CSV table of C-alpha atoms in Angstrom, one decimal:
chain,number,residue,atom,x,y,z
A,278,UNK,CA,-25.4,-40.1,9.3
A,279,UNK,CA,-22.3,-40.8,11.8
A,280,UNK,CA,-20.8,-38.2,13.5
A,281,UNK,CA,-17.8,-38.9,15.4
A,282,UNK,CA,-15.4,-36.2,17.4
A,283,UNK,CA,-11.8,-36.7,18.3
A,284,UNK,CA,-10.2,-34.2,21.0
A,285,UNK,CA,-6.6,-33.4,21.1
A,286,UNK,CA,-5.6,-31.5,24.4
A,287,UNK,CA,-1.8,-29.3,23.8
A,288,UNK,CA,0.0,-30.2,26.9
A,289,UNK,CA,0.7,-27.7,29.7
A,290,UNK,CA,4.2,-26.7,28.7
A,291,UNK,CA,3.5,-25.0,25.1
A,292,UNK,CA,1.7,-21.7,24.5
A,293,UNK,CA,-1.4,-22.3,22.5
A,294,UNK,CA,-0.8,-19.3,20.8
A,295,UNK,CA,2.3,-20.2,19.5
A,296,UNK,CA,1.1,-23.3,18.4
A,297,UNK,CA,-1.7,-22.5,16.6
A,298,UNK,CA,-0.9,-18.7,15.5
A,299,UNK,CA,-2.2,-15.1,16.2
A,300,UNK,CA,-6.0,-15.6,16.0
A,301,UNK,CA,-5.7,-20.0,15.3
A,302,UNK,CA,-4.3,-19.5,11.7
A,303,UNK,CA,-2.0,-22.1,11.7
A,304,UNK,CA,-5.2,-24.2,12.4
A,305,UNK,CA,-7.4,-22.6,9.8
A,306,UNK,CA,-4.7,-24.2,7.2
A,307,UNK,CA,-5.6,-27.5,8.4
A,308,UNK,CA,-9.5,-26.7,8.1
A,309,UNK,CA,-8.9,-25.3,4.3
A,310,UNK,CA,-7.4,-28.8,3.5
A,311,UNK,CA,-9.9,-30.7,5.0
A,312,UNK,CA,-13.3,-29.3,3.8
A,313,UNK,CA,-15.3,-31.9,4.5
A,314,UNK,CA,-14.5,-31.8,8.2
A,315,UNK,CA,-15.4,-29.1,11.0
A,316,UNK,CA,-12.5,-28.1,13.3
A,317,UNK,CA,-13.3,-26.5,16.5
A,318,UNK,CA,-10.1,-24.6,18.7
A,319,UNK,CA,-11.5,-23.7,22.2
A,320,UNK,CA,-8.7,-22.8,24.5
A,321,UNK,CA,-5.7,-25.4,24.8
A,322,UNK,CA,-8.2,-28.1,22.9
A,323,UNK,CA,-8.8,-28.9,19.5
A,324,UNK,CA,-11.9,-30.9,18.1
A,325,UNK,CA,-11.8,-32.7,14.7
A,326,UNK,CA,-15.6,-33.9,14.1
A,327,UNK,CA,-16.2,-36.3,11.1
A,328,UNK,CA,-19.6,-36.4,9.7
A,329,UNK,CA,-20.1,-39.8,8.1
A,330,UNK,CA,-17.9,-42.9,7.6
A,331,UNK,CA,-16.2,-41.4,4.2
A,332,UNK,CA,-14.3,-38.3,6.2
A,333,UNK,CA,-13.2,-40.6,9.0
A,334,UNK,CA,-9.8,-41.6,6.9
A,335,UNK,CA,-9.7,-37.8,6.8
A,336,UNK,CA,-11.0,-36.8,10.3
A,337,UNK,CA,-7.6,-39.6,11.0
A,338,UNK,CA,-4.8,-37.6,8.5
A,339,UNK,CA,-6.3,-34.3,10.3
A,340,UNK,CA,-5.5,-35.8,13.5
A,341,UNK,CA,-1.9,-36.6,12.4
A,342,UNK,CA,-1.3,-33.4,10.9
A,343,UNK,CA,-2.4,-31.4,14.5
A,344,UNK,CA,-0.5,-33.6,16.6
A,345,UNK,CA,3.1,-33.0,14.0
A,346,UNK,CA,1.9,-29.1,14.6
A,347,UNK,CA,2.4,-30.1,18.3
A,348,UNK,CA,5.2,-31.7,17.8
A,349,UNK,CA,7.1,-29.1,16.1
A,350,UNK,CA,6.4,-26.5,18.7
A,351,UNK,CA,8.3,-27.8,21.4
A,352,UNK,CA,11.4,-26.7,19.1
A,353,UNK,CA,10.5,-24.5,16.3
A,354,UNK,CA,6.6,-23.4,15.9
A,355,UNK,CA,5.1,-23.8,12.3
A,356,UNK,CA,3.9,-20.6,10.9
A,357,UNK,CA,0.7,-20.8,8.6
A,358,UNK,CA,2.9,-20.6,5.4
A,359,UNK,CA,5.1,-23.8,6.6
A,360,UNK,CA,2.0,-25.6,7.5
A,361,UNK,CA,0.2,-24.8,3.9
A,362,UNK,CA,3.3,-26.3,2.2
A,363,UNK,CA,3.0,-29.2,4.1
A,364,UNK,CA,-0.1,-30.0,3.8
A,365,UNK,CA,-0.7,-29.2,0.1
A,366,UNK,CA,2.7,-31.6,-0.5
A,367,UNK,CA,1.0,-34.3,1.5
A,368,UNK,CA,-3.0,-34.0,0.9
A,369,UNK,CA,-3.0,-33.6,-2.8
A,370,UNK,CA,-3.6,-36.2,-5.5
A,371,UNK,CA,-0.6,-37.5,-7.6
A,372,UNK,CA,-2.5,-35.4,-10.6
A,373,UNK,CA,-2.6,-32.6,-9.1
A,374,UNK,CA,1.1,-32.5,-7.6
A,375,UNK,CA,2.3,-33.1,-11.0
A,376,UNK,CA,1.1,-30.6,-12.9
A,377,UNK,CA,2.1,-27.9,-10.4
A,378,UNK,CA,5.2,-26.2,-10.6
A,379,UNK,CA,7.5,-26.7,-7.3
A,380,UNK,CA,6.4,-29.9,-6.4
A,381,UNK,CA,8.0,-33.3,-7.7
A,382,UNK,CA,10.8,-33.6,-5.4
A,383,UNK,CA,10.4,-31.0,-3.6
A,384,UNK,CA,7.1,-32.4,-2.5
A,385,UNK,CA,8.6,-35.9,-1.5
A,386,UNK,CA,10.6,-34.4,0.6
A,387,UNK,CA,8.5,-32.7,2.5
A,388,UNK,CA,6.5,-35.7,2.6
A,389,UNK,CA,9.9,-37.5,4.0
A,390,UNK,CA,9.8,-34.6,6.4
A,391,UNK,CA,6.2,-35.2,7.3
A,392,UNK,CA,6.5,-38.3,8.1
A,393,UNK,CA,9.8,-38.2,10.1
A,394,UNK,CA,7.6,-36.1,12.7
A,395,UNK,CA,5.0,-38.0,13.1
A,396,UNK,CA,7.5,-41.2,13.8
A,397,UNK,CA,8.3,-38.8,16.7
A,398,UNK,CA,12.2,-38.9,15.5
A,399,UNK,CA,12.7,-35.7,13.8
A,400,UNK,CA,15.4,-34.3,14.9
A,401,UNK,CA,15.4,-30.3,15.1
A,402,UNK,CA,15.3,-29.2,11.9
A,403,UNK,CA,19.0,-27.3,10.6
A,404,UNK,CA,16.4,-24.1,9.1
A,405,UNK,CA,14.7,-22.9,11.8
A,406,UNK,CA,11.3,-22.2,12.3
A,407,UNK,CA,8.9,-19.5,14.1
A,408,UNK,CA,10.9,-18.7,16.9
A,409,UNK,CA,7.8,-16.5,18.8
A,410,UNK,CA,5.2,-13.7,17.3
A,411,UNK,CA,5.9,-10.3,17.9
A,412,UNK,CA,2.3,-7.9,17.6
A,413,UNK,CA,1.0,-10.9,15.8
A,414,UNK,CA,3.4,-11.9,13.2
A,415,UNK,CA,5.7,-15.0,13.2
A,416,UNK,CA,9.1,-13.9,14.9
A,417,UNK,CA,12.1,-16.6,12.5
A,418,UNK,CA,15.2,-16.1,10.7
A,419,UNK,CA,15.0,-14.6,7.0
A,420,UNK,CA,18.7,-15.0,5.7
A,421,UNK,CA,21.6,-17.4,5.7
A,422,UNK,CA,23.6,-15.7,8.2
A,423,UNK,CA,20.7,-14.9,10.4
A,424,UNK,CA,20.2,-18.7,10.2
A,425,UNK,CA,23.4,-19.3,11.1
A,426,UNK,CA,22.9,-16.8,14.1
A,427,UNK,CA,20.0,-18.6,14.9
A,428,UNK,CA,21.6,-22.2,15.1
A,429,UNK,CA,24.7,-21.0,16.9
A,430,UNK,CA,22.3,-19.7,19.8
A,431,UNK,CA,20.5,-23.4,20.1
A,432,UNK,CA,24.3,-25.0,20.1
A,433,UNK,CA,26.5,-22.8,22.8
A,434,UNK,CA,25.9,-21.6,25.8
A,435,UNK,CA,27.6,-17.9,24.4
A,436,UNK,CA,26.9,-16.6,21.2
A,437,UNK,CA,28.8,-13.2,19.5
A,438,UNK,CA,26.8,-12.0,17.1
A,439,UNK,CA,28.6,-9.1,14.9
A,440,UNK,CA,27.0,-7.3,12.2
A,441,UNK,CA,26.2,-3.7,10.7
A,442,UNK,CA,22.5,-2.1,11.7
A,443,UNK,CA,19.3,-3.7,10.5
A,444,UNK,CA,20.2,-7.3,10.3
A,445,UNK,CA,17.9,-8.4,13.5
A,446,UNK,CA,21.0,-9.1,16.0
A,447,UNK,CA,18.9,-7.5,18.9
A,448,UNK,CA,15.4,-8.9,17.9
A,449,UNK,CA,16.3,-12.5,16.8
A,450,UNK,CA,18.1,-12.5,20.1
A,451,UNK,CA,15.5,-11.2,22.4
A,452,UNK,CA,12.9,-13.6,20.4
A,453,UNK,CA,15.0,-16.7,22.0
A,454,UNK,CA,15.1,-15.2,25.1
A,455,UNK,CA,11.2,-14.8,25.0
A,456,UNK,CA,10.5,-18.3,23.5
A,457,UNK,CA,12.8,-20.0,26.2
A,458,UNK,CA,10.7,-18.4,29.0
A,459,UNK,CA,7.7,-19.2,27.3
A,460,UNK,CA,8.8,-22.9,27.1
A,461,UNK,CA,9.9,-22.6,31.0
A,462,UNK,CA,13.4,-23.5,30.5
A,463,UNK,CA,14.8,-20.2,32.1
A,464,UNK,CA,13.2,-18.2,35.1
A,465,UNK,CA,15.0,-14.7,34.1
A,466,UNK,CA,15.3,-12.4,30.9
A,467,UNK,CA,17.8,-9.9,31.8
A,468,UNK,CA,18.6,-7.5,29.0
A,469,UNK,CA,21.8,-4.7,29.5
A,470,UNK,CA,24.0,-2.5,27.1
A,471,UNK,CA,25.9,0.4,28.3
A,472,UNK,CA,24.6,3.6,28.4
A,473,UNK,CA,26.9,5.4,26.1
A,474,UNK,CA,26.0,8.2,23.7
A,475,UNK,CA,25.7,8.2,20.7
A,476,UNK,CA,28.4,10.8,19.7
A,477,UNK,CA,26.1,13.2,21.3
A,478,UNK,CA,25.6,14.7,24.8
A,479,UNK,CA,22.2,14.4,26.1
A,480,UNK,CA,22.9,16.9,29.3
A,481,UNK,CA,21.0,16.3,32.5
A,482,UNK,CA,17.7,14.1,32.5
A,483,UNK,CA,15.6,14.7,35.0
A,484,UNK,CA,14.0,11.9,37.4
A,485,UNK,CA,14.7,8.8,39.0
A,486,UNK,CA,17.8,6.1,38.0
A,487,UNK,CA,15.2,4.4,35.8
A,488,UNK,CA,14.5,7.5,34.2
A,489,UNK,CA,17.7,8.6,33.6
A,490,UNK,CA,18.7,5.3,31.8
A,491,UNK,CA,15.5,4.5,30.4
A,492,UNK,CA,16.4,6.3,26.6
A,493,UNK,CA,19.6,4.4,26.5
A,494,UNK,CA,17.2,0.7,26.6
A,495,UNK,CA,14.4,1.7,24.7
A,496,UNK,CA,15.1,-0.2,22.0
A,497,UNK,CA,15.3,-3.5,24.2
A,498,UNK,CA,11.7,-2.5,25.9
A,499,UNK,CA,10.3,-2.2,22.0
A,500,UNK,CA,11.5,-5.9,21.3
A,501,UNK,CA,10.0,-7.2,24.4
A,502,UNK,CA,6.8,-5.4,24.1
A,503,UNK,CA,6.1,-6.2,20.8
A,504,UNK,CA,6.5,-9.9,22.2
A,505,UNK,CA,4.8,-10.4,25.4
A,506,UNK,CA,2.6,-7.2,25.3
A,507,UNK,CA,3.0,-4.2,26.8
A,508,UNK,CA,0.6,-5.1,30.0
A,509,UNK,CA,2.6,-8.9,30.4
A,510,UNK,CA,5.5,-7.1,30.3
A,511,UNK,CA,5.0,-4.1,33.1
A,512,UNK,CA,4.1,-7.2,35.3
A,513,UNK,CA,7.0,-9.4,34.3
A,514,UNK,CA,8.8,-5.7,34.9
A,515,UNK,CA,7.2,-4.9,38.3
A,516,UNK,CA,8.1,-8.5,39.7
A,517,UNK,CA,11.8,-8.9,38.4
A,518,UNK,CA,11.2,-11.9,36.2
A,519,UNK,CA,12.8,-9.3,33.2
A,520,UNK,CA,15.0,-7.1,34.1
A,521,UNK,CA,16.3,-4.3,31.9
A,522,UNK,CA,19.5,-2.4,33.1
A,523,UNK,CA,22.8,-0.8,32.1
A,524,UNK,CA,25.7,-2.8,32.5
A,525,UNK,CA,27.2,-1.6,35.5
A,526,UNK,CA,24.1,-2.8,37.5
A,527,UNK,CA,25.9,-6.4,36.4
A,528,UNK,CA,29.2,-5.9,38.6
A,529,UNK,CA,28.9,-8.7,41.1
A,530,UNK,CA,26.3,-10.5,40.2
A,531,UNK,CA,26.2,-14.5,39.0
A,532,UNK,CA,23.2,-14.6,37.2
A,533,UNK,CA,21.4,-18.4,37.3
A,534,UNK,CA,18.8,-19.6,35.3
A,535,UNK,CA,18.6,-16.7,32.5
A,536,UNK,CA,18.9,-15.3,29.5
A,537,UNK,CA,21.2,-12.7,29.4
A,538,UNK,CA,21.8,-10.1,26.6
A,539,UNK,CA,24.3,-7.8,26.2
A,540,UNK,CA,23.4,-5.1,23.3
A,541,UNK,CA,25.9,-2.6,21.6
A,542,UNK,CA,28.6,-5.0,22.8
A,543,UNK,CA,30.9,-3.0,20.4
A,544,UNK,CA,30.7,0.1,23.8
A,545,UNK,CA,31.9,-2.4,26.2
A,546,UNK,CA,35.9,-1.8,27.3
A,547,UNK,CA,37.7,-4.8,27.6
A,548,UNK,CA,37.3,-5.0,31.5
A,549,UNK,CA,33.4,-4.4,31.1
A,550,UNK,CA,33.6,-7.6,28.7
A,551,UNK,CA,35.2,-9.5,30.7
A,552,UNK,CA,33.1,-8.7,33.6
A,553,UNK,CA,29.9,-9.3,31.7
A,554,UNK,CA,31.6,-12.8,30.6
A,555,UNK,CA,32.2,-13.8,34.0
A,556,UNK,CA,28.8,-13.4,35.3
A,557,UNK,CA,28.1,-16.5,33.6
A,558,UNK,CA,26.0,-18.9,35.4
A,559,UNK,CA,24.1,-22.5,35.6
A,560,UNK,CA,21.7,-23.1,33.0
A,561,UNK,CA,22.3,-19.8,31.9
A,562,UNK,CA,23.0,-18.6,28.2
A,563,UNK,CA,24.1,-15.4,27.1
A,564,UNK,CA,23.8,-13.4,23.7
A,565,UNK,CA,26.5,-10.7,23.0
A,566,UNK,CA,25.6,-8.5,20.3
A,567,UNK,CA,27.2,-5.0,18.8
A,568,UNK,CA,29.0,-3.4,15.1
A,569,UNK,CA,32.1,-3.3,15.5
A,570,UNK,CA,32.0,-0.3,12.7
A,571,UNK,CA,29.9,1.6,15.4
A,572,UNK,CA,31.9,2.5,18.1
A,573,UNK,CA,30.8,5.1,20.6
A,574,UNK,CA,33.8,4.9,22.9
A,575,UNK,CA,36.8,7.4,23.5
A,576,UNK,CA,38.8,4.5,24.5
A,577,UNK,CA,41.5,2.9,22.2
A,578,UNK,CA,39.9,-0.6,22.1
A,579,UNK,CA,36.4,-1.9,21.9
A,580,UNK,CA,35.7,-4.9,24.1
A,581,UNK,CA,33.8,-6.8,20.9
A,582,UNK,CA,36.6,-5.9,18.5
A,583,UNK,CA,39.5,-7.9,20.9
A,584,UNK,CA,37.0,-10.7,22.2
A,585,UNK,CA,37.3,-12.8,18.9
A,586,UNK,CA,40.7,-12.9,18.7
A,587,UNK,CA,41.0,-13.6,23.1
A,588,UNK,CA,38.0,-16.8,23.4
A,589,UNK,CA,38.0,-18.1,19.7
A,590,UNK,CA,38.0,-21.6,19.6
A,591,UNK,CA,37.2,-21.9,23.2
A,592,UNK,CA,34.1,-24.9,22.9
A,593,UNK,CA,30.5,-23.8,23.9
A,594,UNK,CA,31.5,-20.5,22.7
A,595,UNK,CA,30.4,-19.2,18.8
A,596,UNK,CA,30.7,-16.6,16.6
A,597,UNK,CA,28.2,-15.6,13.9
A,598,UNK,CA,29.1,-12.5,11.6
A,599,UNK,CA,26.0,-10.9,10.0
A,600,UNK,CA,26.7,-8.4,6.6
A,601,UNK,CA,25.0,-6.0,5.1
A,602,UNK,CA,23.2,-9.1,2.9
A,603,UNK,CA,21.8,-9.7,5.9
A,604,UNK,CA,20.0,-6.6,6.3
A,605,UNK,CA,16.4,-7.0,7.2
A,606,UNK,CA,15.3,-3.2,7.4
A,607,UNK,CA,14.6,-0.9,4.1
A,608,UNK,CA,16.9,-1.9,1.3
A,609,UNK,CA,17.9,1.1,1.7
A,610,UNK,CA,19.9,0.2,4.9
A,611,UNK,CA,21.9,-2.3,3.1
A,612,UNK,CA,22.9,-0.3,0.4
A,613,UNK,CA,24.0,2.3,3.2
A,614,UNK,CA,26.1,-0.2,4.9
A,615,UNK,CA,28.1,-1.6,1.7
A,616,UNK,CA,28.6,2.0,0.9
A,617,UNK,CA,30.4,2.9,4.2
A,618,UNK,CA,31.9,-0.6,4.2
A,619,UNK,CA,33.8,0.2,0.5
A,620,UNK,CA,34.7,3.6,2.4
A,621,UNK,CA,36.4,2.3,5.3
A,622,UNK,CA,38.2,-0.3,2.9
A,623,UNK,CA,39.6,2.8,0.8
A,624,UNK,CA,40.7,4.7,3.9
A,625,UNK,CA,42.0,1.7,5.4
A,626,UNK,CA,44.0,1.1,1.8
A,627,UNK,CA,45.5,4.7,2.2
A,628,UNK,CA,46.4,4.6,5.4
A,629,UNK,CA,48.5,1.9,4.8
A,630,UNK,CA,50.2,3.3,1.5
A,631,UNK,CA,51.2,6.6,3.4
A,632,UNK,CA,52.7,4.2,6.2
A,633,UNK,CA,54.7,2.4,3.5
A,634,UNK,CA,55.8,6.0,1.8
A,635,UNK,CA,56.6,7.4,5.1
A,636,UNK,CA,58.9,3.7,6.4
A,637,UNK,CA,60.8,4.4,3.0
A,638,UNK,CA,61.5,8.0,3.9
């Protein structure tokens, strides 16, 4: 019996986690399709060992397969579930395809897909993928307009996204930020909002600065801990790499080689906007997000409700509106959000018929 091994080292610049899953399930696909093979993952290197002359045609598709994996993850990591598709679209027999619902096509395409990745000129794909994993599941757009949200951030260099509660503005946007660290492309992950009430006053809190405006980013320090860990990211904390602060800590500043987010955009003035805007710099891109239905201000204008209508149509410079279809929390949520959007629309619509009475008065 021949036994043959072939070794496929990940480079240095991907995450071997994100490219082969939480616990090397994205792998584990690959070993369900090929039975007669054994596939070893030890660190960043995989080993596909063939056992006799009849697996080697397979031990050489396996090889193929792990090397698209690869591929992908310099732009959009397969999950297991994308991988599984794959792989049943391209490893089973004719018979078998055919008398499956959800194949035909469906499966040549995928096949098409395949095939353009191995060529090595797939271009990134328009739906896209696992963006990171957060406490061990895959981190990716769920909806049209999240995809939308999702494409806009690859394309421009600033990205407004506006939408009610629960449709993953803050998340998906944090996920980029952590992937494009990950991938070394930035140095920095700065995260900010303003630390405004919520239409309640909190009083005194005791302790240092941090403390103080710690309850106003807590939701930021969920997202990133759920991502890097809460231990990576008390380090990443400790030595500046993320930084997490209220907007006024931004006055001044030209912030290089980052992500920068600002969260509940919709508390911004229009000066703070404008200041947050300008502390745009090189290889630098920046995620606005906020509901413009939610404003916690005592001021006539929100920033985020003016900016649309002041940058739109500038180029590098996009706009992606998220609705209550969008909603990835409990159904629940959505429901909540048409409701008080059919509200706003009737007071809206009476407001302007007792403006029309009164003019005719």
């Amino acid at each position: 019996m021949t036994t043959t091994t072939r070794t496929i080292t990940i480079p240095s610049q991907l995450d071997p986690v994100a490219v082969f899953g939480p616990v090397d399930e994205v792998i584990r696909q690959v070993e369900h399709a090929f039975p007669d093979l054994t596939i070893i993952v030890r660190g960043d290197r995989v080993a596909i060992v063939s056992h006799s002359k009849s697996t080697e045609s397979q031990a050489s598709r396996a090889e193929d397969v792990i090397h698209t994996i690869i591929q992908a993850a310099y732009s959009a990591p397969m999950d297991a579930d994308t991988v599984r598709r794959l792989l049943d679209q391209d490893v089973l027999p004719n018979k078998v395809r055919a008398e499956h619902p959800g194949y035909g096509r469906s499966a040549e395409r995928g096949r098409a897909s395949l095939g353009a990745a191995r060529s090595g000129d797939a271009r990134k794909p328009r739906i896209p993928g696992v963006i990171t994993f957060a406490a061990g599941q895959p981190v990716r757009a769920k909806t049209a307009g999240q995809i939308a949200y999702v494409n806009a951030v690859d394309a421009h260099t600033i990205t407004f996204a506006i939408g009610p509660a629960g449709t993953g503005k803050t998340y998906l946007a944090v996920a980029k930020a952590v992937r494009a660290f990950q991938d070394r492309r930035i140095r920095r992950i700065i995260l900010t909002r303003p630390a405004v009430e919520a239409g309640e006053n909190l009083g005194f809190l005791p302790g240092t600065l941090n403390d103080k405006v710690d309850p106003y980013l807590r939701p930021l320090y969920d997202a990133l801990s759920d991502m890097l860990g809460p231990d990576q990211l008390h380090r990443y904390l400790d030595d500046g790499t993320i930084e997490v602060a209220p907007l006024a800590y931004m006055r001044g500043r030209t912030l290089n080689d980052a992500y920068v987010i600002l969260d509940e955009a919709q508390n911004t003035t229009e000066q703070q906007m404008k200041m947050f805007l300008t502390r745009l710099g090189f290889n630098t891109t920046m995620i606005i997000t906020g509901d413009v239905t939610q404003v916690d201000l005592a001021v006539p204008r929100s920033g985020l409700a003016t900016i649309e209508g002041i940058l739109g149509g500038i180029d590098d410079i996009a706009f992606a509106h998220l609705d209550a279809g969008d909603v990835v929390r409990h159904e629940l949520v959505g429901r909540i959000v048409e409701a008080y959007d059919r509200h706003d629309a009737t007071r809206a619509r009476r407001n302007r018929g007792k403006e029309s009475r009164e003019d005719a008065q």
